[in-house]
PDB file of N, CA and C in Angstrom:
ATOM      1  N   MET K 491       1.276  -1.338  -0.325  1.00 55.00           N
ATOM      2  CA  MET K 491       0.237  -0.445  -0.078  1.00 55.00           C
ATOM      3  C   MET K 491       0.327   1.324   0.384  1.00 55.00           C
ATOM      4  N   GLY K 492       0.911   1.935  -1.082  1.00 74.00           N
ATOM      5  CA  GLY K 492       1.403   3.545  -0.859  1.00 74.00           C
ATOM      6  C   GLY K 492       1.284   4.685   0.707  1.00 74.00           C
ATOM      7  N   THR K 493       2.203   4.675   0.512  1.00 81.00           N
ATOM      8  CA  THR K 493       2.630   5.965   1.864  1.00 81.00           C
ATOM      9  C   THR K 493       1.295   7.241   1.745  1.00 81.00           C
ATOM     10  N   ALA K 494       0.597   7.365   0.307  1.00 86.00           N
ATOM     11  CA  ALA K 494       0.133   8.780   0.448  1.00 86.00           C
ATOM     12  C   ALA K 494      -1.282   8.009   0.925  1.00 86.00           C
ATOM     13  N   ASP K 495      -1.100   7.235   0.311  1.00 85.00           N
ATOM     14  CA  ASP K 495      -2.641   6.170   0.207  1.00 85.00           C
ATOM     15  C   ASP K 495      -2.809   6.007   2.087  1.00 85.00           C
ATOM     16  N   LYS K 496      -2.471   5.476   1.918  1.00 85.00           N
ATOM     17  CA  LYS K 496      -2.677   5.378   3.389  1.00 85.00           C
ATOM     18  C   LYS K 496      -2.824   6.857   4.833  1.00 85.00           C
ATOM     19  N   ALA K 497      -1.851   7.681   4.196  1.00 89.00           N
ATOM     20  CA  ALA K 497      -1.839   8.598   4.561  1.00 89.00           C
ATOM     21  C   ALA K 497      -3.790   9.540   4.400  1.00 89.00           C
ATOM     22  N   ARG K 498      -3.451   9.792   3.841  1.00 92.00           N
ATOM     23  CA  ARG K 498      -5.097   9.575   3.274  1.00 92.00           C
ATOM     24  C   ARG K 498      -5.918   9.477   3.911  1.00 92.00           C
ATOM     25  N   ASN K 499      -6.370   8.288   3.662  1.00 92.00           N
ATOM     26  CA  ASN K 499      -7.343   6.795   4.318  1.00 92.00           C
ATOM     27  C   ASN K 499      -7.706   7.251   5.361  1.00 92.00           C
ATOM     28  N   THR K 500      -6.217   7.592   6.569  1.00 92.00           N
ATOM     29  CA  THR K 500      -6.222   7.897   8.321  1.00 92.00           C
ATOM     30  C   THR K 500      -6.545   9.578   8.067  1.00 92.00           C
ATOM     31  N   GLY K 501      -6.369  10.095   7.333  1.00 94.00           N
ATOM     32  CA  GLY K 501      -6.994  11.786   7.086  1.00 94.00           C
ATOM     33  C   GLY K 501      -7.975  11.371   6.884  1.00 94.00           C
ATOM     34  N   GLU K 502      -8.772  11.358   6.152  1.00 95.00           N
ATOM     35  CA  GLU K 502     -10.034  10.635   5.975  1.00 95.00           C
ATOM     36  C   GLU K 502     -10.814   9.892   7.322  1.00 95.00           C
ATOM     37  N   ASP K 503     -10.522   9.217   7.745  1.00 95.00           N
ATOM     38  CA  ASP K 503     -10.997   8.110   9.566  1.00 95.00           C
ATOM     39  C   ASP K 503     -10.438   9.939  10.321  1.00 95.00           C
ATOM     40  N   LEU K 504      -9.302  10.210  11.222  1.00 96.00           N
ATOM     41  CA  LEU K 504      -9.833  11.410  11.367  1.00 96.00           C
ATOM     42  C   LEU K 504     -10.970  12.206  11.562  1.00 96.00           C
ATOM     43  N   LYS K 505     -10.994  12.585   9.621  1.00 97.00           N
ATOM     44  CA  LYS K 505     -11.641  14.057   9.465  1.00 97.00           C
ATOM     45  C   LYS K 505     -13.033  13.196  10.314  1.00 97.00           C
ATOM     46  N   GLY K 506     -13.279  11.537   9.943  1.00 97.00           N
ATOM     47  CA  GLY K 506     -14.666  11.349  10.429  1.00 97.00           C
ATOM     48  C   GLY K 506     -15.020  10.948  11.940  1.00 97.00           C
ATOM     49  N   LYS K 507     -14.058  11.268  12.821  1.00 97.00           N
ATOM     50  CA  LYS K 507     -14.289  11.105  13.528  1.00 97.00           C
ATOM     51  C   LYS K 507     -14.201  12.371  14.990  1.00 97.00           C
ATOM     52  N   ALA K 508     -13.375  13.687  14.101  1.00 98.00           N
ATOM     53  CA  ALA K 508     -14.460  14.621  14.022  1.00 98.00           C
ATOM     54  C   ALA K 508     -15.529  15.452  13.945  1.00 98.00           C
ATOM     55  N   LYS K 509     -16.398  14.770  12.869  1.00 97.00           N
ATOM     56  CA  LYS K 509     -17.354  15.060  12.741  1.00 97.00           C
ATOM     57  C   LYS K 509     -18.183  14.283  13.293  1.00 97.00           C
ATOM     58  N   GLU K 510     -18.462  13.308  13.948  1.00 97.00           N
ATOM     59  CA  GLU K 510     -19.359  12.699  14.384  1.00 97.00           C
ATOM     60  C   GLU K 510     -18.989  12.806  15.907  1.00 97.00           C
ATOM     61  N   ALA K 511     -17.978  13.046  16.581  1.00 98.00           N
ATOM     62  CA  ALA K 511     -17.577  13.522  18.047  1.00 98.00           C
ATOM     63  C   ALA K 511     -17.891  15.346  18.129  1.00 98.00           C
ATOM     64  N   ALA K 512     -17.762  15.960  16.902  1.00 98.00           N
ATOM     65  CA  ALA K 512     -18.676  17.263  16.852  1.00 98.00           C
ATOM     66  C   ALA K 512     -20.293  16.921  17.172  1.00 98.00           C
ATOM     67  N   GLY K 513     -20.584  16.495  16.761  1.00 97.00           N
ATOM     68  CA  GLY K 513     -22.038  15.999  16.403  1.00 97.00           C
ATOM     69  C   GLY K 513     -23.091  15.655  17.051  1.00 97.00           C
ATOM     70  N   LYS K 514     -22.399  15.078  18.266  1.00 97.00           N
ATOM     71  CA  LYS K 514     -22.903  14.302  19.200  1.00 97.00           C
ATOM     72  C   LYS K 514     -22.806  15.701  20.073  1.00 97.00           C
ATOM     73  N   VAL K 515     -21.251  16.291  20.645  1.00 98.00           N
ATOM     74  CA  VAL K 515     -21.142  16.879  21.435  1.00 98.00           C
ATOM     75  C   VAL K 515     -22.592  19.108  21.249  1.00 98.00           C
ATOM     76  N   THR K 516     -22.774  18.527  19.882  1.00 97.00           N
ATOM     77  CA  THR K 516     -23.735  19.612  18.670  1.00 97.00           C
ATOM     78  C   THR K 516     -24.908  19.243  18.701  1.00 97.00           C
ATOM     79  N   ASP K 517     -25.104  18.182  19.420  1.00 97.00           N
ATOM     80  CA  ASP K 517     -26.992  17.081  19.522  1.00 97.00           C
ATOM     81  C   ASP K 517     -26.923  17.553  17.842  1.00 97.00           C
ATOM     82  N   ASN K 518     -26.238  17.257  16.790  1.00 97.00           N
ATOM     83  CA  ASN K 518     -26.195  17.332  15.626  1.00 97.00           C
ATOM     84  C   ASN K 518     -26.337  15.554  14.595  1.00 97.00           C
ATOM     85  N   GLU K 519     -27.410  15.333  14.321  1.00 97.00           N
ATOM     86  CA  GLU K 519     -27.856  14.287  13.649  1.00 97.00           C
ATOM     87  C   GLU K 519     -27.105  14.096  12.545  1.00 97.00           C
ATOM     88  N   ARG K 520     -26.908  14.907  12.112  1.00 98.00           N
ATOM     89  CA  ARG K 520     -26.836  14.885  11.200  1.00 98.00           C
ATOM     90  C   ARG K 520     -25.366  14.741  10.677  1.00 98.00           C
ATOM     91  N   LEU K 521     -24.433  15.790  11.410  1.00 97.00           N
ATOM     92  CA  LEU K 521     -23.451  16.485  11.125  1.00 97.00           C
ATOM     93  C   LEU K 521     -22.386  14.512  11.519  1.00 97.00           C
ATOM     94  N   GLU K 522     -23.571  13.464  12.909  1.00 97.00           N
ATOM     95  CA  GLU K 522     -22.125  12.919  13.798  1.00 97.00           C
ATOM     96  C   GLU K 522     -22.390  11.580  12.151  1.00 97.00           C
ATOM     97  N   ALA K 523     -23.904  11.666  11.789  1.00 97.00           N
ATOM     98  CA  ALA K 523     -23.928  10.424  10.500  1.00 97.00           C
ATOM     99  C   ALA K 523     -22.584  10.795   9.817  1.00 97.00           C
ATOM    100  N   GLU K 524     -22.746  12.157   9.225  1.00 97.00           N
ATOM    101  CA  GLU K 524     -21.689  12.387   8.402  1.00 97.00           C
ATOM    102  C   GLU K 524     -20.569  11.890   8.113  1.00 97.00           C
ATOM    103  N   GLY K 525     -20.397  12.138  10.144  1.00 97.00           N
ATOM    104  CA  GLY K 525     -19.065  11.681   9.873  1.00 97.00           C
ATOM    105  C   GLY K 525     -18.436   9.676   9.977  1.00 97.00           C
ATOM    106  N   GLU K 526     -19.730   8.869  10.421  1.00 97.00           N
ATOM    107  CA  GLU K 526     -20.153   8.050  10.603  1.00 97.00           C
ATOM    108  C   GLU K 526     -19.445   6.968   9.308  1.00 97.00           C
ATOM    109  N   ARG K 527     -20.227   8.067   8.051  1.00 97.00           N
ATOM    110  CA  ARG K 527     -20.212   7.796   6.665  1.00 97.00           C
ATOM    111  C   ARG K 527     -18.408   7.849   6.583  1.00 97.00           C
ATOM    112  N   ASP K 528     -18.270   8.990   6.368  1.00 97.00           N
ATOM    113  CA  ASP K 528     -16.571   9.051   6.368  1.00 97.00           C
ATOM    114  C   ASP K 528     -15.862   8.911   7.421  1.00 97.00           C
ATOM    115  N   GLN K 529     -15.587   8.092   8.315  1.00 97.00           N
ATOM    116  CA  GLN K 529     -14.776   6.908   8.182  1.00 97.00           C
ATOM    117  C   GLN K 529     -15.369   5.562   7.817  1.00 97.00           C
ATOM    118  N   ALA K 530     -16.332   4.866   7.702  1.00 97.00           N
ATOM    119  CA  ALA K 530     -16.676   3.780   6.707  1.00 97.00           C
ATOM    120  C   ALA K 530     -16.295   3.561   5.599  1.00 97.00           C
ATOM    121  N   SER K 531     -15.734   4.787   4.718  1.00 96.00           N
ATOM    122  CA  SER K 531     -15.318   5.188   3.076  1.00 96.00           C
ATOM    123  C   SER K 531     -14.079   5.061   3.485  1.00 96.00           C
ATOM    124  N   ALA K 532     -12.839   5.527   4.795  1.00 96.00           N
ATOM    125  CA  ALA K 532     -11.895   5.499   5.130  1.00 96.00           C
ATOM    126  C   ALA K 532     -11.345   4.098   5.177  1.00 96.00           C
ATOM    127  N   ASP K 533     -12.336   3.544   5.996  1.00 95.00           N
ATOM    128  CA  ASP K 533     -12.559   1.650   6.168  1.00 95.00           C
ATOM    129  C   ASP K 533     -12.307   0.787   4.891  1.00 95.00           C
ATOM    130  N   LEU K 534     -13.130   1.499   3.821  1.00 96.00           N
ATOM    131  CA  LEU K 534     -13.748   0.673   2.771  1.00 96.00           C
ATOM    132  C   LEU K 534     -12.271   0.897   2.395  1.00 96.00           C
ATOM    133  N   LYS K 535     -11.536   2.172   2.012  1.00 93.00           N
ATOM    134  CA  LYS K 535     -10.623   2.023   1.009  1.00 93.00           C
ATOM    135  C   LYS K 535      -9.448   1.383   1.422  1.00 93.00           C
ATOM    136  N   GLN K 536      -9.407   1.395   2.757  1.00 92.00           N
ATOM    137  CA  GLN K 536      -8.190   0.371   3.661  1.00 92.00           C
ATOM    138  C   GLN K 536      -8.347  -1.209   2.920  1.00 92.00           C
ATOM    139  N   ARG K 537      -8.836  -1.217   2.921  1.00 92.00           N
ATOM    140  CA  ARG K 537      -8.826  -2.549   2.858  1.00 92.00           C
ATOM    141  C   ARG K 537      -8.894  -3.192   1.575  1.00 92.00           C
ATOM    142  N   GLY K 538      -9.308  -2.108   0.708  1.00 91.00           N
ATOM    143  CA  GLY K 538      -9.430  -2.003  -0.250  1.00 91.00           C
ATOM    144  C   GLY K 538      -7.579  -2.269  -0.535  1.00 91.00           C
ATOM    145  N   GLU K 539      -6.620  -1.340  -0.366  1.00 88.00           N
ATOM    146  CA  GLU K 539      -5.664  -1.550  -0.631  1.00 88.00           C
ATOM    147  C   GLU K 539      -4.974  -2.663  -0.040  1.00 88.00           C
ATOM    148  N   GLN K 540      -5.186  -3.222   0.943  1.00 88.00           N
ATOM    149  CA  GLN K 540      -4.376  -4.706   1.953  1.00 88.00           C
ATOM    150  C   GLN K 540      -5.147  -5.178   0.679  1.00 88.00           C
ATOM    151  N   LEU K 541      -6.115  -5.684  -0.357  1.00 90.00           N
ATOM    152  CA  LEU K 541      -5.933  -7.597  -0.797  1.00 90.00           C
ATOM    153  C   LEU K 541      -6.028  -6.079  -1.854  1.00 90.00           C
ATOM    154  N   LYS K 542      -5.055  -5.372  -2.421  1.00 88.00           N
ATOM    155  CA  LYS K 542      -4.168  -4.650  -3.973  1.00 88.00           C
ATOM    156  C   LYS K 542      -2.577  -5.617  -3.184  1.00 88.00           C
ATOM    157  N   ASP K 543      -2.760  -5.228  -2.231  1.00 86.00           N
ATOM    158  CA  ASP K 543      -0.677  -6.085  -1.358  1.00 86.00           C
ATOM    159  C   ASP K 543      -1.672  -7.216  -1.333  1.00 86.00           C
ATOM    160  N   ALA K 544      -2.297  -8.159  -1.431  1.00 88.00           N
ATOM    161  CA  ALA K 544      -2.597  -9.243  -0.669  1.00 88.00           C
ATOM    162  C   ALA K 544      -1.958 -10.046  -2.292  1.00 88.00           C
ATOM    163  N   GLY K 545      -3.347  -9.656  -3.356  1.00 88.00           N
ATOM    164  CA  GLY K 545      -2.750 -10.088  -4.200  1.00 88.00           C
ATOM    165  C   GLY K 545      -0.856  -9.934  -4.672  1.00 88.00           C
ATOM    166  N   LYS K 546      -0.278  -8.691  -4.429  1.00 85.00           N
ATOM    167  CA  LYS K 546       0.564  -8.743  -5.246  1.00 85.00           C
ATOM    168  C   LYS K 546       1.738  -9.712  -4.465  1.00 85.00           C
ATOM    169  N   ASP K 547       1.144  -9.806  -3.302  1.00 81.00           N
ATOM    170  CA  ASP K 547       2.048 -11.156  -3.155  1.00 81.00           C
ATOM    171  C   ASP K 547       2.026 -12.580  -3.113  1.00 81.00           C
ATOM    172  N   VAL K 548       0.287 -12.057  -3.320  1.00 84.00           N
ATOM    173  CA  VAL K 548       1.250 -13.604  -3.941  1.00 84.00           C
ATOM    174  C   VAL K 548       1.304 -13.755  -5.300  1.00 84.00           C
ATOM    175  N   LYS K 549       0.752 -13.242  -6.025  1.00 78.00           N
ATOM    176  CA  LYS K 549       1.234 -12.278  -7.955  1.00 78.00           C
ATOM    177  C   LYS K 549       3.346 -12.928  -7.301  1.00 78.00           C
ATOM    178  N   ASP K 550       3.837 -12.144  -6.783  1.00 78.00           N
ATOM    179  CA  ASP K 550       5.174 -12.311  -5.865  1.00 78.00           C
ATOM    180  C   ASP K 550       5.760 -13.389  -5.507  1.00 78.00           C
ATOM    181  N   ALA K 551       4.890 -14.486  -4.874  1.00 80.00           N
ATOM    182  CA  ALA K 551       5.139 -15.444  -4.678  1.00 80.00           C
ATOM    183  C   ALA K 551       5.409 -16.584  -4.948  1.00 80.00           C
ATOM    184  N   PHE K 552       4.548 -16.444  -6.771  1.00 82.00           N
ATOM    185  CA  PHE K 552       4.858 -16.913  -7.362  1.00 82.00           C
ATOM    186  C   PHE K 552       5.460 -16.928  -8.992  1.00 82.00           C
ATOM    187  N   ASP K 553       5.534 -15.971  -8.658  1.00 78.00           N
ATOM    188  CA  ASP K 553       6.602 -15.316 -10.029  1.00 78.00           C
ATOM    189  C   ASP K 553       9.344 -15.808  -9.773  1.00 78.00           C
ATOM    190  N   ARG K 554       8.922 -16.235  -8.293  1.00 70.00           N
ATOM    191  CA  ARG K 554       9.826 -16.827  -7.604  1.00 70.00           C
ATOM    192  C   ARG K 554       9.965 -18.055  -8.152  1.00 70.00           C
TER     193      ARG K 554
END
């Protein structure tokens, strides 16, 4: 996984956590839900990157 992709996904996750926390503090359900969606999106992207890495590892194992 590229370092830039990992950092971008982590940033999106942190942004989502901040939005969710702000939504809870201000009793803003929409902002809270938006934060949860941002976190879910970042998690999905992270898992996709991990899957690509695993596929590359399998390919490299067969190339040896």
